[in-house]
CSV table of C-alpha atoms and ligand atoms in Angstrom, one decimal:
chain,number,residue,atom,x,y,z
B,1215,UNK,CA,0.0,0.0,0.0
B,1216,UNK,CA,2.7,2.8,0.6
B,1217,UNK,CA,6.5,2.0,0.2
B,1218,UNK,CA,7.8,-1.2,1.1
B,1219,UNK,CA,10.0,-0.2,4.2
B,1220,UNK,CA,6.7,1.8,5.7
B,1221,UNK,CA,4.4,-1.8,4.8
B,1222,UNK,CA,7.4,-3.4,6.7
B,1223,UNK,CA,7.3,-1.2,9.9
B,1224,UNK,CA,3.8,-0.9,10.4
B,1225,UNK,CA,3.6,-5.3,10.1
B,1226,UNK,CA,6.7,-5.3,12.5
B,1227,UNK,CA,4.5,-2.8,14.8
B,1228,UNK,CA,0.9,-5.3,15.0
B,1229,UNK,CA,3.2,-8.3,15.2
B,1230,UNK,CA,5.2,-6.6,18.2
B,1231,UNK,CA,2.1,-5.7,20.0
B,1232,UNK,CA,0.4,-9.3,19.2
B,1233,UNK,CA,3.3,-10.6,21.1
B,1234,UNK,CA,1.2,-9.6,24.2
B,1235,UNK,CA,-0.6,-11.7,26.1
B,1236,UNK,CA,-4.6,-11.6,25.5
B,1237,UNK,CA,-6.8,-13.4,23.3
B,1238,UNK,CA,-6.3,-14.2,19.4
B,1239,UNK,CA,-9.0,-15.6,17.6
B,1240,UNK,CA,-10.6,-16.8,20.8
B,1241,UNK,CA,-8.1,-18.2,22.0
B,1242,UNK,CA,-5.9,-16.8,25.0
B,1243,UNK,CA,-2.5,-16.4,24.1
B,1244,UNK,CA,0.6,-15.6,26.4
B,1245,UNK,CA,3.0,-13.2,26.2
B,1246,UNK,CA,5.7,-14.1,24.0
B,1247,UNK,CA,8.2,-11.4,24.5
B,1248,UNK,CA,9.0,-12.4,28.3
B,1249,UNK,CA,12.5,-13.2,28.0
B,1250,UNK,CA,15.5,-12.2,26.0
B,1251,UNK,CA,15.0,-15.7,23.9
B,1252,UNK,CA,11.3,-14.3,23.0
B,1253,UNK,CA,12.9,-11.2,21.6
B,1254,UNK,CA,15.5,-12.8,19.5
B,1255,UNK,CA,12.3,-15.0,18.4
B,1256,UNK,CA,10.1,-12.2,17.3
B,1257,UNK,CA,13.3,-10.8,15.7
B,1258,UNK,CA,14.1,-13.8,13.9
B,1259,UNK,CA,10.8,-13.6,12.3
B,1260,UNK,CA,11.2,-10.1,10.8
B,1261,UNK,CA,11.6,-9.5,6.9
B,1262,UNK,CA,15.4,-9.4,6.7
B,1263,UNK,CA,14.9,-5.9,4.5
B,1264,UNK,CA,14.1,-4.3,7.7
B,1265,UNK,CA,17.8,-4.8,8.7
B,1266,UNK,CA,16.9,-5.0,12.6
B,1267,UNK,CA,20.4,-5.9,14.3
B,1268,UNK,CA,20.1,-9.2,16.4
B,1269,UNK,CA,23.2,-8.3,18.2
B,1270,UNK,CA,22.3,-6.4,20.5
B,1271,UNK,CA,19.6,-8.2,22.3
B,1272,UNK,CA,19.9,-8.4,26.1
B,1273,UNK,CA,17.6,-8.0,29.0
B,1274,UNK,CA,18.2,-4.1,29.2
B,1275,UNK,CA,16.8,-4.2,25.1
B,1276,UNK,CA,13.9,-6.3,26.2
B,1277,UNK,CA,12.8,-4.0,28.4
B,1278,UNK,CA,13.2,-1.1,26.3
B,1279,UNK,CA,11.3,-2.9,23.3
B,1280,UNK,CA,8.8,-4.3,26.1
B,1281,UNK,CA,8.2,-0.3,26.4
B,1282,UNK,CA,8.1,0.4,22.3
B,1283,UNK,CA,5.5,-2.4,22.7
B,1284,UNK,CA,3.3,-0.6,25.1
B,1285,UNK,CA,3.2,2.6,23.8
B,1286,UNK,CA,1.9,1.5,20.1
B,1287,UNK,CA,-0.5,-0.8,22.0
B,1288,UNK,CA,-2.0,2.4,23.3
B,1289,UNK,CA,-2.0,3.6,19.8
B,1290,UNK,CA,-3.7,1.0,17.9
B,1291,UNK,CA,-6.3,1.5,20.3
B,1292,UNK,CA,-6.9,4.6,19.9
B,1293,UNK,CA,-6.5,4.6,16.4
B,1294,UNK,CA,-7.2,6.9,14.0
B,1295,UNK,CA,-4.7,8.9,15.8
B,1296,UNK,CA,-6.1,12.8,16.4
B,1297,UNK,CA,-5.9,13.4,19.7
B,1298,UNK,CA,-2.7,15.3,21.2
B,1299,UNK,CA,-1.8,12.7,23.5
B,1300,UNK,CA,-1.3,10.3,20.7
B,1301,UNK,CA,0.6,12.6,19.2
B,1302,UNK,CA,2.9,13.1,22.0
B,1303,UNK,CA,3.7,9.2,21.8
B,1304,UNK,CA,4.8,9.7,18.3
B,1305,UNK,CA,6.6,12.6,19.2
B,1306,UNK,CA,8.8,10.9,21.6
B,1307,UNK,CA,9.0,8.2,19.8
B,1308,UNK,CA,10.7,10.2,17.3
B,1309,UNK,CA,12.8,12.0,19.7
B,1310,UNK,CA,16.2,12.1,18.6
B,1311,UNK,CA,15.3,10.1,15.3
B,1312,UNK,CA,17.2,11.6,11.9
B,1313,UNK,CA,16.2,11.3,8.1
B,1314,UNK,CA,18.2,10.6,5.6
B,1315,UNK,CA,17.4,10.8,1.6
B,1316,UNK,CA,18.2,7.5,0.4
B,1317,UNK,CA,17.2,6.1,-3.4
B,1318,UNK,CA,14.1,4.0,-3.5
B,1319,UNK,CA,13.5,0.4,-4.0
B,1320,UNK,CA,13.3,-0.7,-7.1
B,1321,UNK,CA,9.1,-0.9,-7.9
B,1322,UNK,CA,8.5,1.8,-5.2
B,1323,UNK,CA,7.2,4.2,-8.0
B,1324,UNK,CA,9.2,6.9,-6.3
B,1325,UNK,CA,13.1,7.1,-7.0
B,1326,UNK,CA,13.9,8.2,-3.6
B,1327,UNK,CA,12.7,7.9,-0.1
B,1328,UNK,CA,13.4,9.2,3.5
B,1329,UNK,CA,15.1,6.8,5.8
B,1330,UNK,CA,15.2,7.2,9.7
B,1331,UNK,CA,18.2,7.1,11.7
B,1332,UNK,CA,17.9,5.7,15.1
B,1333,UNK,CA,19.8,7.4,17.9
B,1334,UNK,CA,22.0,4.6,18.2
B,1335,UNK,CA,22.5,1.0,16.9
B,1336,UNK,CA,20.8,-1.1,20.1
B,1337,UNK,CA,17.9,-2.7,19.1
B,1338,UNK,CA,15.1,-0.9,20.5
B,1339,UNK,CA,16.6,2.0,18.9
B,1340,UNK,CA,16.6,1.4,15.6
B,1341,UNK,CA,13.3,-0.6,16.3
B,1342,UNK,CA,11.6,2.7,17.5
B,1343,UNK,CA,13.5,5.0,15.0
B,1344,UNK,CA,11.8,2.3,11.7
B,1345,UNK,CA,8.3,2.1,13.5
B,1346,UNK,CA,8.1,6.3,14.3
B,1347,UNK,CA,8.7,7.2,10.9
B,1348,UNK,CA,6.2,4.7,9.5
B,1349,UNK,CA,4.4,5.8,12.2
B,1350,UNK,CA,4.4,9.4,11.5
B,1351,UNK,CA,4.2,9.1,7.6
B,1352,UNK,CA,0.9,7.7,8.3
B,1353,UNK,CA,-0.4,10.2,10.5
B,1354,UNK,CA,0.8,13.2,8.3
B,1355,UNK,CA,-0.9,11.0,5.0
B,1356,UNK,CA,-4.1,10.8,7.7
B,1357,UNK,CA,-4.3,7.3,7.0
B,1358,UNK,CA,-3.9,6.2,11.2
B,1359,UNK,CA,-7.2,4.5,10.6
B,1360,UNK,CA,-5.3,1.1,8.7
B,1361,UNK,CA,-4.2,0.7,12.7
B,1362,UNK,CA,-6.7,-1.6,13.9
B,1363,UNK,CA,-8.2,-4.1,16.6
B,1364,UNK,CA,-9.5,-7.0,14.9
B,1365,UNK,CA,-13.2,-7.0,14.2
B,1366,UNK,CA,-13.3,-10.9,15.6
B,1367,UNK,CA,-15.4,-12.0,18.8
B,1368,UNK,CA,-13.5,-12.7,21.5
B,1369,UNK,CA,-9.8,-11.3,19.7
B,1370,UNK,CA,-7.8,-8.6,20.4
B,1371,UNK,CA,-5.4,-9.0,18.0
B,1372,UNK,CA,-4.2,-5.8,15.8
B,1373,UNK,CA,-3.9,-5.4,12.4
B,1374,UNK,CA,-2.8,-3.2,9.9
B,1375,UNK,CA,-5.2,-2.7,6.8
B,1376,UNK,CA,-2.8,-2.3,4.0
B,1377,UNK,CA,-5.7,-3.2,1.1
B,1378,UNK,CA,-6.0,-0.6,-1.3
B,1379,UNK,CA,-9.9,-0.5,-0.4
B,1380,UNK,CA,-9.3,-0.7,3.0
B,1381,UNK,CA,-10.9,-4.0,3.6
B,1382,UNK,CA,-9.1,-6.0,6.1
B,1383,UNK,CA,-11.3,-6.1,9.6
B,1384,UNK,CA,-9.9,-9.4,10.8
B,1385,UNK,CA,-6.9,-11.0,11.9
B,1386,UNK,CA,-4.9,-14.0,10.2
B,1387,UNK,CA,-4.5,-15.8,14.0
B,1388,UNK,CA,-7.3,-18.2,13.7
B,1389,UNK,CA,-11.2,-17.6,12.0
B,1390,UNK,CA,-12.2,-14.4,12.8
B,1391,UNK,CA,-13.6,-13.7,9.7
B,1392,UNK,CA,-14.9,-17.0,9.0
B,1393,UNK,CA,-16.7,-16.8,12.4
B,1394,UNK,CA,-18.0,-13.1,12.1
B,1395,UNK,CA,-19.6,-14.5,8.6
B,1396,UNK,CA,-21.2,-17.6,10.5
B,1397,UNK,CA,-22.4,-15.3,13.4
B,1398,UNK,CA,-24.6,-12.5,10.7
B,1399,UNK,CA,-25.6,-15.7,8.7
B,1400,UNK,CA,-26.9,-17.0,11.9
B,1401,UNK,CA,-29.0,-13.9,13.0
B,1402,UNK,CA,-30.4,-13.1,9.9
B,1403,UNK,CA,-31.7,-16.6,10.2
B,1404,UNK,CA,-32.8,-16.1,13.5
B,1405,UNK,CA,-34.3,-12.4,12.7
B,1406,UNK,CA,-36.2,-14.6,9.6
B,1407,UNK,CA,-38.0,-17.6,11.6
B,1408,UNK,CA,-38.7,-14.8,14.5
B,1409,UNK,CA,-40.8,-12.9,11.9
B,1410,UNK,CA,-42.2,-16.4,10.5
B,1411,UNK,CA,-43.5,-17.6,13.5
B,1412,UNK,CA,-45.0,-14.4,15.5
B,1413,UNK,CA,-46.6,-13.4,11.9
B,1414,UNK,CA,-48.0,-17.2,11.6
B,1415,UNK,CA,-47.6,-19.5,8.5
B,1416,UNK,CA,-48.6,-17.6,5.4
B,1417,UNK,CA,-52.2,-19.9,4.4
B,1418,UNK,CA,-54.3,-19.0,1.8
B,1419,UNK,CA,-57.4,-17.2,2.7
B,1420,UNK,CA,-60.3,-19.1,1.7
B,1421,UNK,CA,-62.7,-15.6,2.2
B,1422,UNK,CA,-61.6,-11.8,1.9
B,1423,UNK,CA,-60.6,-10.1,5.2
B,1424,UNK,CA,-63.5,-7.6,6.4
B,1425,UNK,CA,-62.4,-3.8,6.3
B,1426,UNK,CA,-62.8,-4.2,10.1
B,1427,UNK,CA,-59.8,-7.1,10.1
B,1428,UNK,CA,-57.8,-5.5,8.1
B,1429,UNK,CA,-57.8,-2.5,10.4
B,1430,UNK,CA,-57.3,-4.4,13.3
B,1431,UNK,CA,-54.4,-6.0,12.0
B,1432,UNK,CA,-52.7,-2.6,10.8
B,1433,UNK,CA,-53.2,-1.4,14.7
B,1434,UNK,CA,-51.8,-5.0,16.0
B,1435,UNK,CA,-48.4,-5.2,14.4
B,1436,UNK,CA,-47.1,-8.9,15.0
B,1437,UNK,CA,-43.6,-8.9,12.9
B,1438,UNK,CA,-40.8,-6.6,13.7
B,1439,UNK,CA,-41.3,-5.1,9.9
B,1440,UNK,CA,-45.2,-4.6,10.7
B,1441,UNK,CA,-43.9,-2.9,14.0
B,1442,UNK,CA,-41.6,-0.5,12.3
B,1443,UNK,CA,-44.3,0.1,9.2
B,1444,UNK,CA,-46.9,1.5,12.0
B,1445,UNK,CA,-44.5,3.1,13.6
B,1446,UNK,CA,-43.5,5.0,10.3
B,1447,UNK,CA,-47.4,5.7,9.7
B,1448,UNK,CA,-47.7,6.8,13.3
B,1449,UNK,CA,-45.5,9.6,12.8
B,1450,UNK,CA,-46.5,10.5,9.3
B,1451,UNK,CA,-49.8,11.1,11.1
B,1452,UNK,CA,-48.7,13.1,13.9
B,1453,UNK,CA,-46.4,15.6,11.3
B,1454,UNK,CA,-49.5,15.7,9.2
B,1455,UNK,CA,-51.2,16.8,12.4
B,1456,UNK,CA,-48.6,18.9,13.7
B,1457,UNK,CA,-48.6,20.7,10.1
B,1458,UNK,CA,-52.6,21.1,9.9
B,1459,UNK,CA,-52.4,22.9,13.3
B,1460,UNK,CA,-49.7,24.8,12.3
B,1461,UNK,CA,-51.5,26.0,9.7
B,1462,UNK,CA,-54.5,26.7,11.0
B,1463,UNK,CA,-52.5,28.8,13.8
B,1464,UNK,CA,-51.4,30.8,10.7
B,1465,UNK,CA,-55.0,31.6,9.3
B,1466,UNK,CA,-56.5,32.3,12.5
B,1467,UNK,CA,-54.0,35.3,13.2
B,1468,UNK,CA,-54.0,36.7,10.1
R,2487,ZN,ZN1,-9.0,-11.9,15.1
């Protein structure tokens, strides 16, 4: 969706916050990222383009990334980003972080890009110095809303919608989306015999309905549709009858 180091970033970001413990798909998950080994493990997983040193990793860095993971959970939850304490996070995220025009990937469409430069070469550094400028290229491009929480019952997974038209609602962790599909089939099933049984079966009518029948089914609404059909006569009546007094207000001062 935008250049391949910003995709990169912003996947690195959701899969560094999904390394939290809470539920995925349903399913609780713990935290991953409670030891220096878990670190090296979620680092081990990155795109190698991202060029995240593995080096460096100790139990100081795992804290400090622990930290990074923290503050973009905040984020992601209060994505799209507008308010000024958001902001802030960014801001400090940023703190200290330089730019540097480098020439673009091949296929990028633009022939040269800005690249961040972390305040040093420790991992959480140059971690927070790749995800701030993804970070803030989104926010300046108002596009903070492609941070999300998955859509999923029961999962708190994020994601990051990077569709063109900005499609993805559900994580990859399990069957969100598969379930969220069953769950609306289900209802409007539900919704369907609900109707079909408080309205009766539909037989055919061996004599016409009186005048008097028909009215007293108009004023007895059974099915949620004839509910909402009086209620839309209802108040067609009472505008007609706010407007006829109106207007009769109007000839009797003039
Ligand atoms: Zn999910």
């Amino acid at each position: 969706m935008f250049n391949p180091e910003i995709n990169r970033a912003l996947i690195a970001a959701s899969d560094l916050i999904n390394t939290a413990e809470g539920l995925k798909s349903a399913k609780p998950s713990p935290d991953t990222l409670d030891s220096v080994e878990g670190l090296s493990v979620y680092l081990h997983e990155r795109e190698p383009e991202l060029e995240w040193p593995t080096t460096t990793v100790n139990r100081r860095q795992l804290e400090k990334v622990r930290a990074l993971r923290h503050k973009l959970q905040t984020l992601w939850s209060a994505a799209p980003v507008i308010e000024p304490k958001e902001l802030d996070i960014i801001n400090d995220l940023l703190d200290g972080v330089g730019i540097r025009v480098v020439a673009g990937e091949a296929g990028e469409g633009s022939a040269f890009r800005e690249r961040p430069i972390p305040i040093s070469d420790q991992i959480s550094d140059v971690m927070t110095a790749t995800v701030a400028a993804a970070l803030s290229y989104l926010v300046t491009n108002e596009e903070t809303g492609r941070l999300r929480i998955c859509r999923g019952d029961d999962c708190e997974a994020s994601i990051v919608d990077l569709t063109r038209n900005r499609s993805k609602l559900f994580c990859d962790f399990g069957n969100c989306a598969n379930r969220a599909h069953v769950r609306a089939y289900r209802a409007r099933q539900a919704a369907r015999k609900d109707d079909e049984e408080t309205s009766g079966p539909v037989r055919p009518r061996l004599t016409k309905p009186s005048a008097a029948e028909k009215a007293d089914q108009l004023n007895r609404p059974t099915s949620a549709t004839a509910i909402a059909a009086k209620e839309f006569r209802d108040r067609m009546r009472e505008e007609l009858m706010q407007k006829r007094q109106e207007s009769s207000k109007a000839t009797k001062k003039v």
